[in-house]
Every structure is written in C-alpha cells, then in structure tokens.
Amino acid sequence: MAEEAVTTLRAELARFERADEGFALLEVFLEVARPWLGPVVLDPVELRLPDEITHDRQLVLGLIDGIEAEPRQGRVVERVFDVEDAQARWDYVRLAYCAQQATIWSAKRRTTYFEVMHQSRATYWLPDSLKAAYFDAVQARGWAVPADWLEAVAKRPKPWWKRGRR
C-alpha cells in the first residue's frame, strides 16, 4: 500500500509577523491531530527564550526556570507532554520553540509531524489527510493559513528500500 503524500511546511517563529501566530497554529495542530499523535516531547536541557516571544515572555521564563530547578537524574533525554491536558499543550507550544529539540511523533509509525531544532528551525511534515483537517480547523477559526503553506506541494515518500539513497 502506497503511503500518503507529505507536505513540508516551514514554521520558524521568525517567519510569522508575531510569535503568537506560530503558537496559535501549533495549538490548533495539537488539538486537530490528537487522534494521530504519539509522543509529544522536547529536550529539557538548555532551554532558551527566543527573541520572537514577546507576549507571554514572563510566563515562559517561569516555565523554563521551573524545569531548570527540577533535580536531574542521570542523562535527561526528553520530557513528555500529555496532549490531553490543556495546560500541558499550552506549555509545550511555548517551550517547543525554546528547546534544542522538540518533536511531535505519529502514533502508528515513528513518523515526525513537527520538529523544532536549535530554537531556530521548525518544520511540519503533514500527510494529506492530516494537512486537510489541520487547514480546515485553522480556517474554521477565522484565521488564514500562511500563503506559502497553501502553495506547498505534497510529495510521496520514497519506498523504504530507496530511503537513504539520493
């Protein structure tokens, strides 16, 4: 069975007029994608507040301080967030952009739906069915889907035996 085509969408905070726009889009994604989601995690080490965060700056600094104050046991690799909990979703959305790495995985496979790397690169990889549901939810709230996201072309994943080859 052929896999669904996947669209790559750039989502760095710097690409939005306001950081809140990027946060709102990620919040909607977490709500819409819940049935598809697996682990929602981030690396809690070296969290840093991006310059783009202006509105909830003190709240996010408080979250970072709270995590940094927690005792570390051994090598901390990732912190898991419960997407069923509204406060955990809010925390994750803001902290994801503060992390060296934050990832949202699919439930069925180890496919990545969203990732932030080094607080500066952020990407969604959405299969067509999830992308359609996501865009519909964004528009139902009266918000605009970024124009370049609407123009992005979905690509079929390479078969497993060709992955890793150019």
mmCIF file of N, CA and C in Angstrom, residues 50-132:
data_model
loop_
_atom_site.group_PDB
_atom_site.id
_atom_site.type_symbol
_atom_site.label_atom_id
_atom_site.label_comp_id
_atom_site.label_asym_id
_atom_site.label_seq_id
_atom_site.Cartn_x
_atom_site.Cartn_y
_atom_site.Cartn_z
ATOM 1 N N PRO A 50 13.391 32.464 22.887
ATOM 2 C CA PRO A 50 13.690 33.181 21.635
ATOM 3 C C PRO A 50 13.267 34.646 21.711
ATOM 4 N N ASP A 51 13.970 35.502 20.994
ATOM 5 C CA ASP A 51 13.654 36.928 20.965
ATOM 6 C C ASP A 51 12.241 37.179 20.452
ATOM 7 N N GLU A 52 11.738 36.302 19.583
ATOM 8 C CA GLU A 52 10.418 36.500 18.980
ATOM 9 C C GLU A 52 9.275 36.399 19.990
ATOM 10 N N ILE A 53 9.510 35.723 21.118
ATOM 11 C CA ILE A 53 8.455 35.600 22.127
ATOM 12 C C ILE A 53 8.379 36.916 22.889
ATOM 13 N N THR A 54 7.249 37.588 22.770
ATOM 14 C CA THR A 54 7.081 38.864 23.446
ATOM 15 C C THR A 54 5.887 38.845 24.396
ATOM 16 N N HIS A 55 4.772 38.297 23.966
ATOM 17 C CA HIS A 55 3.522 38.395 24.722
ATOM 18 C C HIS A 55 3.575 37.669 26.066
ATOM 19 N N ASP A 56 3.927 36.414 26.082
ATOM 20 C CA ASP A 56 3.923 35.606 27.304
ATOM 21 C C ASP A 56 5.328 35.398 27.855
ATOM 22 N N ARG A 57 6.188 36.350 27.645
ATOM 23 C CA ARG A 57 7.606 36.222 27.987
ATOM 24 C C ARG A 57 7.834 35.793 29.445
ATOM 25 N N GLN A 58 7.194 36.459 30.385
ATOM 26 C CA GLN A 58 7.408 36.143 31.800
ATOM 27 C C GLN A 58 6.866 34.761 32.163
ATOM 28 N N LEU A 59 5.721 34.404 31.594
ATOM 29 C CA LEU A 59 5.164 33.067 31.861
ATOM 30 C C LEU A 59 6.094 31.970 31.344
ATOM 31 N N VAL A 60 6.626 32.173 30.142
ATOM 32 C CA VAL A 60 7.510 31.165 29.556
ATOM 33 C C VAL A 60 8.824 31.099 30.330
ATOM 34 N N LEU A 61 9.350 32.244 30.748
ATOM 35 C CA LEU A 61 10.559 32.236 31.586
ATOM 36 C C LEU A 61 10.304 31.470 32.875
ATOM 37 N N GLY A 62 9.109 31.614 33.442
ATOM 38 C CA GLY A 62 8.742 30.857 34.639
ATOM 39 C C GLY A 62 8.728 29.363 34.390
ATOM 40 N N LEU A 63 8.220 28.938 33.227
ATOM 41 C CA LEU A 63 8.233 27.513 32.868
ATOM 42 C C LEU A 63 9.665 27.001 32.750
ATOM 43 N N ILE A 64 10.501 27.786 32.084
ATOM 44 C CA ILE A 64 11.904 27.394 31.909
ATOM 45 C C ILE A 64 12.595 27.286 33.267
ATOM 46 N N ASP A 65 12.397 28.293 34.112
ATOM 47 C CA ASP A 65 13.008 28.270 35.449
ATOM 48 C C ASP A 65 12.539 27.055 36.237
ATOM 49 N N GLY A 66 11.248 26.714 36.141
ATOM 50 C CA GLY A 66 10.708 25.550 36.842
ATOM 51 C C GLY A 66 11.346 24.255 36.385
ATOM 52 N N ILE A 67 11.536 24.111 35.091
ATOM 53 C CA ILE A 67 12.165 22.899 34.556
ATOM 54 C C ILE A 67 13.629 22.834 34.977
ATOM 55 N N GLU A 68 14.319 23.976 34.901
ATOM 56 C CA GLU A 68 15.737 24.000 35.275
ATOM 57 C C GLU A 68 15.944 23.740 36.761
ATOM 58 N N ALA A 69 14.938 24.051 37.593
ATOM 59 C CA ALA A 69 15.042 23.836 39.037
ATOM 60 C C ALA A 69 14.783 22.374 39.428
ATOM 61 N N GLU A 70 14.203 21.600 38.517
ATOM 62 C CA GLU A 70 13.921 20.196 38.822
ATOM 63 C C GLU A 70 15.226 19.417 38.938
ATOM 64 N N PRO A 71 15.302 18.494 39.894
ATOM 65 C CA PRO A 71 16.520 17.687 40.001
ATOM 66 C C PRO A 71 16.679 16.777 38.774
ATOM 67 N N ARG A 72 17.882 16.685 38.282
ATOM 68 C CA ARG A 72 18.170 15.828 37.122
ATOM 69 C C ARG A 72 18.698 14.494 37.631
ATOM 70 N N GLN A 73 18.172 13.445 37.053
ATOM 71 C CA GLN A 73 18.659 12.112 37.406
ATOM 72 C C GLN A 73 19.317 11.521 36.167
ATOM 73 N N GLY A 74 20.628 11.452 36.210
ATOM 74 C CA GLY A 74 21.345 10.903 35.061
ATOM 75 C C GLY A 74 21.248 11.831 33.869
ATOM 76 N N ARG A 75 21.305 11.228 32.727
ATOM 77 C CA ARG A 75 21.254 11.980 31.470
ATOM 78 C C ARG A 75 19.801 12.138 31.050
ATOM 79 N N VAL A 76 19.297 13.367 31.053
ATOM 80 C CA VAL A 76 17.923 13.642 30.649
ATOM 81 C C VAL A 76 17.877 13.721 29.131
ATOM 82 N N VAL A 77 17.026 12.923 28.521
ATOM 83 C CA VAL A 77 16.946 12.907 27.067
ATOM 84 C C VAL A 77 15.727 13.662 26.569
ATOM 85 N N GLU A 78 14.572 13.421 27.170
ATOM 86 C CA GLU A 78 13.389 14.118 26.701
ATOM 87 C C GLU A 78 12.340 14.218 27.800
ATOM 88 N N ARG A 79 11.478 15.189 27.639
ATOM 89 C CA ARG A 79 10.352 15.390 28.557
ATOM 90 C C ARG A 79 9.084 15.200 27.731
ATOM 91 N N VAL A 80 8.165 14.373 28.223
ATOM 92 C CA VAL A 80 6.927 14.052 27.508
ATOM 93 C C VAL A 80 5.805 14.951 28.021
ATOM 94 N N PHE A 81 4.951 15.413 27.103
ATOM 95 C CA PHE A 81 3.805 16.252 27.444
ATOM 96 C C PHE A 81 2.523 15.514 27.077
ATOM 97 N N ASP A 82 1.531 15.601 27.951
ATOM 98 C CA ASP A 82 0.236 14.965 27.753
ATOM 99 C C ASP A 82 -0.663 15.905 26.954
ATOM 100 N N VAL A 83 -0.917 15.586 25.680
ATOM 101 C CA VAL A 83 -1.716 16.473 24.841
ATOM 102 C C VAL A 83 -3.197 16.466 25.197
ATOM 103 N N GLU A 84 -3.607 15.571 26.068
ATOM 104 C CA GLU A 84 -4.999 15.580 26.530
ATOM 105 C C GLU A 84 -5.227 16.684 27.559
ATOM 106 N N ASP A 85 -4.160 17.176 28.162
ATOM 107 C CA ASP A 85 -4.230 18.208 29.195
ATOM 108 C C ASP A 85 -3.993 19.580 28.554
ATOM 109 N N ALA A 86 -4.972 20.485 28.684
ATOM 110 C CA ALA A 86 -4.889 21.802 28.047
ATOM 111 C C ALA A 86 -3.661 22.597 28.516
ATOM 112 N N GLN A 87 -3.345 22.540 29.804
ATOM 113 C CA GLN A 87 -2.180 23.281 30.310
ATOM 114 C C GLN A 87 -0.885 22.696 29.752
ATOM 115 N N ALA A 88 -0.800 21.375 29.657
ATOM 116 C CA ALA A 88 0.399 20.736 29.099
ATOM 117 C C ALA A 88 0.574 21.120 27.629
ATOM 118 N N ARG A 89 -0.532 21.199 26.880
ATOM 119 C CA ARG A 89 -0.442 21.632 25.475
ATOM 120 C C ARG A 89 0.078 23.060 25.398
ATOM 121 N N TRP A 90 -0.455 23.970 26.244
ATOM 122 C CA TRP A 90 -0.025 25.362 26.240
ATOM 123 C C TRP A 90 1.468 25.436 26.555
ATOM 124 N N ASP A 91 1.885 24.719 27.589
ATOM 125 C CA ASP A 91 3.300 24.701 27.973
ATOM 126 C C ASP A 91 4.164 24.201 26.825
ATOM 127 N N TYR A 92 3.751 23.094 26.203
ATOM 128 C CA TYR A 92 4.556 22.508 25.127
ATOM 129 C C TYR A 92 4.711 23.484 23.962
ATOM 130 N N VAL A 93 3.612 24.117 23.574
ATOM 131 C CA VAL A 93 3.648 25.022 22.421
ATOM 132 C C VAL A 93 4.700 26.105 22.629
ATOM 133 N N ARG A 94 4.756 26.684 23.817
ATOM 134 C CA ARG A 94 5.730 27.746 24.061
ATOM 135 C C ARG A 94 7.140 27.199 24.270
ATOM 136 N N LEU A 95 7.255 26.102 25.005
ATOM 137 C CA LEU A 95 8.579 25.546 25.281
ATOM 138 C C LEU A 95 9.220 24.893 24.057
ATOM 139 N N ALA A 96 8.415 24.408 23.125
ATOM 140 C CA ALA A 96 8.972 23.770 21.924
ATOM 141 C C ALA A 96 9.922 24.721 21.209
ATOM 142 N N TYR A 97 9.544 25.974 21.126
ATOM 143 C CA TYR A 97 10.376 26.954 20.427
ATOM 144 C C TYR A 97 11.554 27.439 21.275
ATOM 145 N N CYS A 98 11.629 26.989 22.516
ATOM 146 C CA CYS A 98 12.747 27.320 23.404
ATOM 147 C C CYS A 98 13.776 26.192 23.457
ATOM 148 N N ALA A 99 13.438 25.052 22.882
ATOM 149 C CA ALA A 99 14.231 23.829 23.050
ATOM 150 C C ALA A 99 15.277 23.643 21.952
ATOM 151 N N GLN A 100 16.325 22.898 22.320
ATOM 152 C CA GLN A 100 17.305 22.459 21.321
ATOM 153 C C GLN A 100 16.632 21.494 20.342
ATOM 154 N N GLN A 101 15.696 20.691 20.866
ATOM 155 C CA GLN A 101 14.924 19.789 20.011
ATOM 156 C C GLN A 101 13.568 19.524 20.656
ATOM 157 N N ALA A 102 12.523 19.673 19.850
ATOM 158 C CA ALA A 102 11.162 19.342 20.258
ATOM 159 C C ALA A 102 10.526 18.593 19.098
ATOM 160 N N THR A 103 9.806 17.511 19.402
ATOM 161 C CA THR A 103 9.275 16.665 18.345
ATOM 162 C C THR A 103 7.869 16.202 18.676
ATOM 163 N N ILE A 104 7.040 16.129 17.640
ATOM 164 C CA ILE A 104 5.716 15.517 17.739
ATOM 165 C C ILE A 104 5.727 14.333 16.787
ATOM 166 N N TRP A 105 5.528 13.149 17.358
ATOM 167 C CA TRP A 105 5.574 11.898 16.591
ATOM 168 C C TRP A 105 4.168 11.420 16.250
ATOM 169 N N SER A 106 4.079 10.567 15.228
ATOM 170 C CA SER A 106 2.805 9.922 14.895
ATOM 171 C C SER A 106 2.585 8.743 15.829
ATOM 172 N N ALA A 107 1.344 8.292 15.932
ATOM 173 C CA ALA A 107 1.001 7.178 16.810
ATOM 174 C C ALA A 107 1.353 5.828 16.192
ATOM 175 N N LYS A 108 1.132 5.674 14.906
ATOM 176 C CA LYS A 108 1.271 4.357 14.278
ATOM 177 C C LYS A 108 2.692 4.026 13.867
ATOM 178 N N ARG A 109 3.430 5.022 13.447
ATOM 179 C CA ARG A 109 4.804 4.808 12.995
ATOM 180 C C ARG A 109 5.687 5.847 13.652
ATOM 181 N N ARG A 110 6.951 5.666 13.552
ATOM 182 C CA ARG A 110 7.867 6.674 14.076
ATOM 183 C C ARG A 110 8.075 7.754 13.016
ATOM 184 N N THR A 111 6.966 8.352 12.609
ATOM 185 C CA THR A 111 6.986 9.448 11.654
ATOM 186 C C THR A 111 6.912 10.752 12.428
ATOM 187 N N THR A 112 7.682 11.723 12.026
ATOM 188 C CA THR A 112 7.676 13.021 12.668
ATOM 189 C C THR A 112 6.639 13.908 11.987
ATOM 190 N N TYR A 113 5.775 14.554 12.787
ATOM 191 C CA TYR A 113 4.823 15.528 12.250
ATOM 192 C C TYR A 113 5.320 16.956 12.416
ATOM 193 N N PHE A 114 6.077 17.199 13.485
ATOM 194 C CA PHE A 114 6.549 18.553 13.773
ATOM 195 C C PHE A 114 7.870 18.442 14.510
ATOM 196 N N GLU A 115 8.775 19.385 14.219
ATOM 197 C CA GLU A 115 10.056 19.379 14.923
ATOM 198 C C GLU A 115 10.635 20.783 14.965
ATOM 199 N N VAL A 116 11.192 21.117 16.124
ATOM 200 C CA VAL A 116 11.988 22.334 16.289
ATOM 201 C C VAL A 116 13.409 21.876 16.564
ATOM 202 N N MET A 117 14.360 22.491 15.888
ATOM 203 C CA MET A 117 15.769 22.195 16.098
ATOM 204 C C MET A 117 16.512 23.485 16.446
ATOM 205 N N HIS A 118 17.247 23.464 17.546
ATOM 206 C CA HIS A 118 18.117 24.568 17.962
ATOM 207 C C HIS A 118 17.375 25.898 18.077
ATOM 208 N N GLN A 119 16.144 25.873 18.515
ATOM 209 C CA GLN A 119 15.299 27.052 18.702
ATOM 210 C C GLN A 119 15.121 27.880 17.445
ATOM 211 N N SER A 120 15.661 27.460 16.327
ATOM 212 C CA SER A 120 15.635 28.327 15.152
ATOM 213 C C SER A 120 14.988 27.702 13.921
ATOM 214 N N ARG A 121 14.991 26.397 13.805
ATOM 215 C CA ARG A 121 14.364 25.743 12.645
ATOM 216 C C ARG A 121 13.136 24.985 13.141
ATOM 217 N N ALA A 122 12.022 25.175 12.453
ATOM 218 C CA ALA A 122 10.800 24.460 12.817
ATOM 219 C C ALA A 122 10.105 24.011 11.539
ATOM 220 N N THR A 123 9.632 22.774 11.544
ATOM 221 C CA THR A 123 9.045 22.191 10.344
ATOM 222 C C THR A 123 7.883 21.280 10.703
ATOM 223 N N TYR A 124 6.840 21.347 9.889
ATOM 224 C CA TYR A 124 5.761 20.354 9.917
ATOM 225 C C TYR A 124 5.962 19.446 8.712
ATOM 226 N N TRP A 125 5.686 18.142 8.876
ATOM 227 C CA TRP A 125 5.619 17.180 7.776
ATOM 228 C C TRP A 125 4.246 16.535 7.884
ATOM 229 N N LEU A 126 3.328 16.933 7.006
ATOM 230 C CA LEU A 126 1.948 16.501 7.168
ATOM 231 C C LEU A 126 1.458 15.656 6.006
ATOM 232 N N PRO A 127 0.946 14.445 6.312
ATOM 233 C CA PRO A 127 0.298 13.658 5.264
ATOM 234 C C PRO A 127 -0.965 14.399 4.817
ATOM 235 N N ASP A 128 -1.389 14.157 3.582
ATOM 236 C CA ASP A 128 -2.510 14.896 3.004
ATOM 237 C C ASP A 128 -3.756 14.926 3.876
ATOM 238 N N SER A 129 -4.141 13.793 4.451
ATOM 239 C CA SER A 129 -5.380 13.754 5.235
ATOM 240 C C SER A 129 -5.272 14.630 6.492
ATOM 241 N N LEU A 130 -4.153 14.593 7.164
ATOM 242 C CA LEU A 130 -3.958 15.409 8.358
ATOM 243 C C LEU A 130 -3.835 16.886 7.983
ATOM 244 N N LYS A 131 -3.140 17.169 6.894
ATOM 245 C CA LYS A 131 -2.992 18.558 6.443
ATOM 246 C C LYS A 131 -4.357 19.158 6.123
ATOM 247 N N ALA A 132 -5.222 18.410 5.456
ATOM 248 C CA ALA A 132 -6.556 18.916 5.115
ATOM 249 C C ALA A 132 -7.354 19.219 6.383
#
